[in-house]
mmCIF file of N, CA and C in Angstrom:
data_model
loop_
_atom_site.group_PDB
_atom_site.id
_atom_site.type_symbol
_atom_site.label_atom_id
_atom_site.label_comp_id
_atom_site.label_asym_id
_atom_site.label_seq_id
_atom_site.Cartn_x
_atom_site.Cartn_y
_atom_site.Cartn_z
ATOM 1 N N UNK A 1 47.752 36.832 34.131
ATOM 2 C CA UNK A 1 47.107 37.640 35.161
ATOM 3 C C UNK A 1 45.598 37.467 35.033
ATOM 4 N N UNK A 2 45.039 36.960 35.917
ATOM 5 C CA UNK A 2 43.291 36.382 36.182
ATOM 6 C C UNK A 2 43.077 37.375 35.983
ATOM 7 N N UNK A 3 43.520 38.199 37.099
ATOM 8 C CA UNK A 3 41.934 39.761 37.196
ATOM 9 C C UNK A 3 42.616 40.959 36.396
ATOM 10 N N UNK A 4 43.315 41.392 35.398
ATOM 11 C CA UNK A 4 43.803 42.445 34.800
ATOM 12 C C UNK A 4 44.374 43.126 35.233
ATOM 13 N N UNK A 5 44.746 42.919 36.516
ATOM 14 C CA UNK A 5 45.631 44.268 37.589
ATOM 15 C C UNK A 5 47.145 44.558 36.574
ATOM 16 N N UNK A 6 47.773 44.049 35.981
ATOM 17 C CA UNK A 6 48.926 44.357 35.139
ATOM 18 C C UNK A 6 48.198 45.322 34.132
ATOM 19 N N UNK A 7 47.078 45.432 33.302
ATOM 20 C CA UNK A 7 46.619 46.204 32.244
ATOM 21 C C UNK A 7 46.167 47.495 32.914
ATOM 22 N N UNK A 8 45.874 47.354 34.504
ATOM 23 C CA UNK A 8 44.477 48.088 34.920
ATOM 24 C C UNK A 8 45.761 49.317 35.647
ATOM 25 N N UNK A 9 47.206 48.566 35.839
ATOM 26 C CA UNK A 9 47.920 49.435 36.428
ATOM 27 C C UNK A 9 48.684 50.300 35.478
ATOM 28 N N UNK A 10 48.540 49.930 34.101
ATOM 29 C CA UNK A 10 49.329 50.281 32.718
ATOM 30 C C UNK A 10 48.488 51.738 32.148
ATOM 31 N N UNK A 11 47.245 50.911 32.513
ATOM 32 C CA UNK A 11 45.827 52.218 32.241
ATOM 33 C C UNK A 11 45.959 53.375 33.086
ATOM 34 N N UNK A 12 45.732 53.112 34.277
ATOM 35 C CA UNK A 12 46.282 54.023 35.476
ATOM 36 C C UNK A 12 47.506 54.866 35.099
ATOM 37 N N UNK A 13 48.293 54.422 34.928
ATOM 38 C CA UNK A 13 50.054 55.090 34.502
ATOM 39 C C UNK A 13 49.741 56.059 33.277
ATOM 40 N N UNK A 14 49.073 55.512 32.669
ATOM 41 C CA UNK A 14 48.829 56.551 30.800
ATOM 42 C C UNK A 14 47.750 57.152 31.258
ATOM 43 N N UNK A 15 46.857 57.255 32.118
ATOM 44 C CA UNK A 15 46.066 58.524 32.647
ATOM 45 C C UNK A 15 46.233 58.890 33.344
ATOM 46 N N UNK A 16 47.241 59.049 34.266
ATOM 47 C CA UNK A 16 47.981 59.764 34.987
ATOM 48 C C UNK A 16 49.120 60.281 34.980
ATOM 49 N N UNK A 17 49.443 59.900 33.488
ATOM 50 C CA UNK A 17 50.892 60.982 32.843
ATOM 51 C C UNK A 17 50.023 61.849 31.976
ATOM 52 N N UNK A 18 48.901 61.623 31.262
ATOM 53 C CA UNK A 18 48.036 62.456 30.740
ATOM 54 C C UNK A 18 47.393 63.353 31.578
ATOM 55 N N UNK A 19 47.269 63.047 32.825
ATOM 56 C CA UNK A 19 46.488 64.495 33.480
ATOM 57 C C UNK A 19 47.767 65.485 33.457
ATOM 58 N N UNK A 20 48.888 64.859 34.302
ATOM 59 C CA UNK A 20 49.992 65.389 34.737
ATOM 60 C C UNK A 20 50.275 66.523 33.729
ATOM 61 N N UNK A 21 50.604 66.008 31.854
ATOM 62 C CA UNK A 21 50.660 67.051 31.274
ATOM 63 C C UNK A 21 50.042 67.990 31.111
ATOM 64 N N UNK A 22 48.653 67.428 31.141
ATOM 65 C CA UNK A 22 47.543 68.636 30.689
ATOM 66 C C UNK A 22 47.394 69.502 32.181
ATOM 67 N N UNK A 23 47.928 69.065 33.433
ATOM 68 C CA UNK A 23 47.796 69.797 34.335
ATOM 69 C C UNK A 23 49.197 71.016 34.045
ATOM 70 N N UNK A 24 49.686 70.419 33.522
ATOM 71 C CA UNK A 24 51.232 71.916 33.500
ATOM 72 C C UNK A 24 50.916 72.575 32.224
ATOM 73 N N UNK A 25 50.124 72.097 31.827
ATOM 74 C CA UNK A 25 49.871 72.777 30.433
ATOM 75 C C UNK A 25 49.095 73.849 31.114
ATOM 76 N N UNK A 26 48.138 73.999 31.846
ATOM 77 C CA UNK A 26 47.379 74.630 32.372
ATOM 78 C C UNK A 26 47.312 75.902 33.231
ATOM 79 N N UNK A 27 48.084 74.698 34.103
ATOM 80 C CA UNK A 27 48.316 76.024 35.400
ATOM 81 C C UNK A 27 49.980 76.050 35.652
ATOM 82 N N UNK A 28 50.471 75.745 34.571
ATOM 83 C CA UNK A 28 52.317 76.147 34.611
ATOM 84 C C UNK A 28 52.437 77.234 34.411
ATOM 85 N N UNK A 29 53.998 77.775 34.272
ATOM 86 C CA UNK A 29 54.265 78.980 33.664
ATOM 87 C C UNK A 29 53.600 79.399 32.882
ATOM 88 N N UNK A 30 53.355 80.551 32.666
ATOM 89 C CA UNK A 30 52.484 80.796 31.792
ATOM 90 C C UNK A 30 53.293 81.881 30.640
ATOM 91 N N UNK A 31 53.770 81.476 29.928
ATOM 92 C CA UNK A 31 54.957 82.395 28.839
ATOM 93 C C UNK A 31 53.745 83.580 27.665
ATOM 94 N N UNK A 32 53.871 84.343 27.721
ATOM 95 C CA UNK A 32 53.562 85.795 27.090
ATOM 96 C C UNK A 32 54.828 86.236 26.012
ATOM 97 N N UNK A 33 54.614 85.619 24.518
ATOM 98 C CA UNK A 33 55.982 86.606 23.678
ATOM 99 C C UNK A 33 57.110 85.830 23.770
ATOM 100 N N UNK A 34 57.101 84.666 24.352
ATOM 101 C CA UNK A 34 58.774 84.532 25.167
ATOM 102 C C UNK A 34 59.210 84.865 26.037
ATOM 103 N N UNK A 35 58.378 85.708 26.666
ATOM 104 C CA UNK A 35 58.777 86.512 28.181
ATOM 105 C C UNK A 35 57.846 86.000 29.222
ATOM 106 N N UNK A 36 58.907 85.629 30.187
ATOM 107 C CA UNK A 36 58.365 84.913 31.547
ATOM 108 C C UNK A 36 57.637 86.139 32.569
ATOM 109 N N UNK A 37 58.513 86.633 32.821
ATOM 110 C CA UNK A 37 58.147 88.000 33.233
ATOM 111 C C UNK A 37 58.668 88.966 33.460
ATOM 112 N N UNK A 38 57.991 90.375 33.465
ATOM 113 C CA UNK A 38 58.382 91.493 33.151
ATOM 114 C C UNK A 38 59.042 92.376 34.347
ATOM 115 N N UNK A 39 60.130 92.830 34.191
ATOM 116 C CA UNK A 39 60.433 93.373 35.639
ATOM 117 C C UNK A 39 60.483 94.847 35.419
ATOM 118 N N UNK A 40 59.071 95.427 36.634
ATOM 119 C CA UNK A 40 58.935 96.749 36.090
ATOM 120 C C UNK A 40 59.691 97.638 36.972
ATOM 121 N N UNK A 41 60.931 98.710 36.567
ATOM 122 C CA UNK A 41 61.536 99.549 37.673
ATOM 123 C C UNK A 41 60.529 100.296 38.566
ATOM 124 N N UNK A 42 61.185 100.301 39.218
ATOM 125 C CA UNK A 42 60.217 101.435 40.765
ATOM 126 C C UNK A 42 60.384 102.697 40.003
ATOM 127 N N UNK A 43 59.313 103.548 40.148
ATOM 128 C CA UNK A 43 59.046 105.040 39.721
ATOM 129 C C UNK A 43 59.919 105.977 40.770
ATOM 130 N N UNK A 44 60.082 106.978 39.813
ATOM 131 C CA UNK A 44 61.104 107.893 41.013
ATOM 132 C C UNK A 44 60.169 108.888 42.023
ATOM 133 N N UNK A 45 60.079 109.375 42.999
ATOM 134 C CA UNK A 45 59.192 110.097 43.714
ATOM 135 C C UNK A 45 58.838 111.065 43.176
ATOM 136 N N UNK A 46 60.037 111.829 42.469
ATOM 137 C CA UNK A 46 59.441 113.175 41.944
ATOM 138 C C UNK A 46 58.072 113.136 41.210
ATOM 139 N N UNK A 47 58.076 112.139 40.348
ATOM 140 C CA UNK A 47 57.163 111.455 39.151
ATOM 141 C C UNK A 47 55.521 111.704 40.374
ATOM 142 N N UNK A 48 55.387 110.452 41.182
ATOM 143 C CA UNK A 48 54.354 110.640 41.736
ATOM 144 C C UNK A 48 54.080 111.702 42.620
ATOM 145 N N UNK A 49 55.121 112.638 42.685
ATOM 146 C CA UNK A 49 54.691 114.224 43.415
ATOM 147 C C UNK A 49 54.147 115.257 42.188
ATOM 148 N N UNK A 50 54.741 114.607 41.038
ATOM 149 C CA UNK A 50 54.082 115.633 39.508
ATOM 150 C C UNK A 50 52.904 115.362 39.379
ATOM 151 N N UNK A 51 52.750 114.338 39.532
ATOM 152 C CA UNK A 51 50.664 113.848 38.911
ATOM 153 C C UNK A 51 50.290 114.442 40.254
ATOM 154 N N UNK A 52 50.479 114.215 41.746
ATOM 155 C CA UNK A 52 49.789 114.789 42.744
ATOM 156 C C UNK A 52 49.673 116.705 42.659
ATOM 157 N N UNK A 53 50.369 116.974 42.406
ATOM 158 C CA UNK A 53 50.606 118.379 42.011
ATOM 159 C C UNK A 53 49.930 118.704 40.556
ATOM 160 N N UNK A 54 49.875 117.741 39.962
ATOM 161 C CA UNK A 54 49.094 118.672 38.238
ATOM 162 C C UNK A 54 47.455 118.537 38.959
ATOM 163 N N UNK A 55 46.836 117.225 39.643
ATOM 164 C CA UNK A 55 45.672 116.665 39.654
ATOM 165 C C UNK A 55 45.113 117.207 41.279
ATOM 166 N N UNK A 56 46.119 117.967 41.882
ATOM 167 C CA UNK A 56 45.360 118.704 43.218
ATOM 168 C C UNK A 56 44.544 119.068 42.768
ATOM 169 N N UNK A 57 44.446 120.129 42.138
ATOM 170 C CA UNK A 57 43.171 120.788 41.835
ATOM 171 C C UNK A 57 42.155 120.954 40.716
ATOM 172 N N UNK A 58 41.082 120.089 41.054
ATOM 173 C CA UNK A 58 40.121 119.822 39.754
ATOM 174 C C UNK A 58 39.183 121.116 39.080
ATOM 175 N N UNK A 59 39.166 122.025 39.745
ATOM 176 C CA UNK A 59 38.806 123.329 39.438
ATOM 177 C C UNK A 59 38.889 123.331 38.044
ATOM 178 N N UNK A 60 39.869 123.567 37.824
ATOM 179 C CA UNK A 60 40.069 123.746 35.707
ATOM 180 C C UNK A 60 39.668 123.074 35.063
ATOM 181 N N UNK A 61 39.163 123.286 34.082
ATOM 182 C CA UNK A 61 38.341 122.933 32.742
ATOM 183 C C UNK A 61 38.805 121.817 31.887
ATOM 184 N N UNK A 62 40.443 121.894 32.412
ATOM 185 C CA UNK A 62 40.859 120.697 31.834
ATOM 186 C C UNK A 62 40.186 119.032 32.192
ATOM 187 N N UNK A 63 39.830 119.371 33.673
ATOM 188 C CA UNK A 63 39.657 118.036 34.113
ATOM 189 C C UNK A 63 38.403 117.706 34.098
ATOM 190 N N UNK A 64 37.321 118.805 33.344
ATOM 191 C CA UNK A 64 35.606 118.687 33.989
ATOM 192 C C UNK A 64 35.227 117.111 32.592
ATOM 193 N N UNK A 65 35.754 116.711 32.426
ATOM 194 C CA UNK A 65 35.354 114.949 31.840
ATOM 195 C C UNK A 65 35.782 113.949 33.125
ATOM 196 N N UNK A 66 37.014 114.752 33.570
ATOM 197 C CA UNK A 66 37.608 113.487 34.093
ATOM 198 C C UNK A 66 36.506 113.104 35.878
ATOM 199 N N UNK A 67 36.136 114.100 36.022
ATOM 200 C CA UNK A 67 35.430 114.826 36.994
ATOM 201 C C UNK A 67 34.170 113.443 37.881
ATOM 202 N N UNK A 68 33.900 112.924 36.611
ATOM 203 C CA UNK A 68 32.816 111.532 37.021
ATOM 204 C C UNK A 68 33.244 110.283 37.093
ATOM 205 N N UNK A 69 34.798 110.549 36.718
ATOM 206 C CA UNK A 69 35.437 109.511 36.666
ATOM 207 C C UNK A 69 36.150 109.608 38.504
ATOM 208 N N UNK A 70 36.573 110.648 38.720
ATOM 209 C CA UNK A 70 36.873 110.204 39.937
ATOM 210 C C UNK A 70 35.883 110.530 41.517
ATOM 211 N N UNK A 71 34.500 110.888 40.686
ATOM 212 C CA UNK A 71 33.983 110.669 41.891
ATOM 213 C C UNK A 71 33.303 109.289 41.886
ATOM 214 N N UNK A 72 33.724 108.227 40.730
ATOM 215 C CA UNK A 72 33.094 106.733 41.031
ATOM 216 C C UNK A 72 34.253 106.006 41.526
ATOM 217 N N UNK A 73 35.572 106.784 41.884
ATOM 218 C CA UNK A 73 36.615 106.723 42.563
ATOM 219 C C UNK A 73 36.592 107.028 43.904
ATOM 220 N N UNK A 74 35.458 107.701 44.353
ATOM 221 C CA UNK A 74 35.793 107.904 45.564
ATOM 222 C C UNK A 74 35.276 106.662 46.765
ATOM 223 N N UNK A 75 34.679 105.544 46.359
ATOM 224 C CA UNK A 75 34.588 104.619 47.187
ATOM 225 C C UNK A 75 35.416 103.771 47.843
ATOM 226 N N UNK A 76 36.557 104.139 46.843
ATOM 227 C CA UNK A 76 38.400 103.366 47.366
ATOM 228 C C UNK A 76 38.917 104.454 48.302
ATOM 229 N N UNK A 77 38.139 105.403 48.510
ATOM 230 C CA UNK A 77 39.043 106.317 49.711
ATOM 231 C C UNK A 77 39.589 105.954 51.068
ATOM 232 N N UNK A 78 38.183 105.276 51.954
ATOM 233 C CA UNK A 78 38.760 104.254 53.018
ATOM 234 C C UNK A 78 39.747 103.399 52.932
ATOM 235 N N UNK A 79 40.539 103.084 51.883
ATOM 236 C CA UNK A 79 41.007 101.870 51.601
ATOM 237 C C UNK A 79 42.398 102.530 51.318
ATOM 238 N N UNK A 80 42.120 103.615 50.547
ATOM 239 C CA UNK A 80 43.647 105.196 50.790
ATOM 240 C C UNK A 80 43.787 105.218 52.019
ATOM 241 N N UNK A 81 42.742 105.770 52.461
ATOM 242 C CA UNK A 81 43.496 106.567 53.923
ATOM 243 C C UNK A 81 43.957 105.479 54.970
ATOM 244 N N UNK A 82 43.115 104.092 54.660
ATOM 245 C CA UNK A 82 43.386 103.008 55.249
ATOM 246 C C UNK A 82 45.525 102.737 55.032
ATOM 247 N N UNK A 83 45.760 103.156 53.738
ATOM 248 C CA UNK A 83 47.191 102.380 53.395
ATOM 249 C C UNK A 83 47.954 103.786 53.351
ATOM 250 N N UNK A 84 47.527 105.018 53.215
ATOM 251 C CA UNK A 84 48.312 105.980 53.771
ATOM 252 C C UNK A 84 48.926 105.927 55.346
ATOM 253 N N UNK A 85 47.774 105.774 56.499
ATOM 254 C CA UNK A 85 48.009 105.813 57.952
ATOM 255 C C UNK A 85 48.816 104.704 58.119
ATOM 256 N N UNK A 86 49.317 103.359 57.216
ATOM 257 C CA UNK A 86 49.824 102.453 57.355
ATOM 258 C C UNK A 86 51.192 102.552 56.707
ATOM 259 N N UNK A 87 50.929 103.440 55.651
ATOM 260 C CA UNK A 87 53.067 103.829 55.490
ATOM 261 C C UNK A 87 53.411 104.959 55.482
ATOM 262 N N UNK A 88 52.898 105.747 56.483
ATOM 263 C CA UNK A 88 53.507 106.902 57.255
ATOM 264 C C UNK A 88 54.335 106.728 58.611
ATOM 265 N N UNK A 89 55.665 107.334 58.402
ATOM 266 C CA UNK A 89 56.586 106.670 59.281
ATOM 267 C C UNK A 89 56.090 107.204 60.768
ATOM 268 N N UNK A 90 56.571 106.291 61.419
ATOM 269 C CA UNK A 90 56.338 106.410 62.821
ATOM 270 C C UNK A 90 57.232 107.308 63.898
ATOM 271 N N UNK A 91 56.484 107.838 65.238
ATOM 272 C CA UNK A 91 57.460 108.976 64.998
ATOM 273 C C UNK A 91 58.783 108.175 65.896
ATOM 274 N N UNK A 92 58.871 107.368 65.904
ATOM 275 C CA UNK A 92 60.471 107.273 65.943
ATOM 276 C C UNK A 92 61.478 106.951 64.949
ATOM 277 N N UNK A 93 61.087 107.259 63.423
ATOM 278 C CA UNK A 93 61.306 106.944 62.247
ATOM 279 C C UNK A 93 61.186 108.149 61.529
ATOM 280 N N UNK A 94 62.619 108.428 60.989
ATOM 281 C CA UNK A 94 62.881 109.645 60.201
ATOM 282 C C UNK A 94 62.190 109.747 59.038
ATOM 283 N N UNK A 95 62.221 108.959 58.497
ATOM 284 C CA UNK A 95 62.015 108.550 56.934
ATOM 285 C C UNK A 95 61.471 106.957 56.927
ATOM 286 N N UNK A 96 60.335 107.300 55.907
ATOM 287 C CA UNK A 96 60.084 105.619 55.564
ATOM 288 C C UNK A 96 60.326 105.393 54.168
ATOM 289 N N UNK A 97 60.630 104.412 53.640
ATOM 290 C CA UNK A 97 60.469 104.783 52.149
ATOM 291 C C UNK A 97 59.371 103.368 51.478
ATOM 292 N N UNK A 98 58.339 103.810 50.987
ATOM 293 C CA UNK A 98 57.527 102.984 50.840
ATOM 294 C C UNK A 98 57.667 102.401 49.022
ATOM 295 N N UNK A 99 57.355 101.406 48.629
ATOM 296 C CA UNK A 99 57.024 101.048 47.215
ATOM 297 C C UNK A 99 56.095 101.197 46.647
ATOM 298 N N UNK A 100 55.829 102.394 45.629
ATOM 299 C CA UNK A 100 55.168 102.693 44.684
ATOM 300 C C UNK A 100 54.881 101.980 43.113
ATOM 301 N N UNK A 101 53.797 102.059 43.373
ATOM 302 C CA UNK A 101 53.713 100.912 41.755
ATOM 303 C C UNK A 101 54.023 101.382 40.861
#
């Protein structure tokens, strides 16, 4: 072979099975422990009606730390009321049942 195209295509092949691995090495599965991933159950409603009900009212003394913490919370409010008005059932819809994290 005059011009090296047999070596130059051999070179090519071994750096391009070398990216290939280091590309799945990378951005493949990504395994944690042995565990691929975690499947978390859905919370029961009651659960997120207990925290809404302990945390209605910030009045008590219990919460005056937590107090600065959720007013640097309150800039995600548009973005609540934005995804509240969006899974509140419609009124030709008895019930919606939405997924809670």
């Amino acid at each position: 072979d005059i011009y090296g195209l047999e070596s130059r295509s051999k070179e090519l092949e071994r750096k391009s099975q070398k990216w290939q691995s280091l590309a799945t090495k990378k951005y493949g599965e990504k395994k944690k422990f042995g565990l691929v991933e975690v499947y978390k159950e859905d919370m029961p409603p009651d659960h997120v009606r207990k925290i809404i009900k302990d945390h209605g009212d910030m009045t008590s003394k219990k919460f005056r730390h937590d107090k600065r913490v959720f007013l640097g919370a309150l800039k995600f409010v548009p973005h609540a009321v934005y995804k509240l008005l969006e899974n509140m059932p419609m009124p030709w819809e008895m019930v919606r049942n939405v997924k809670v994290l």
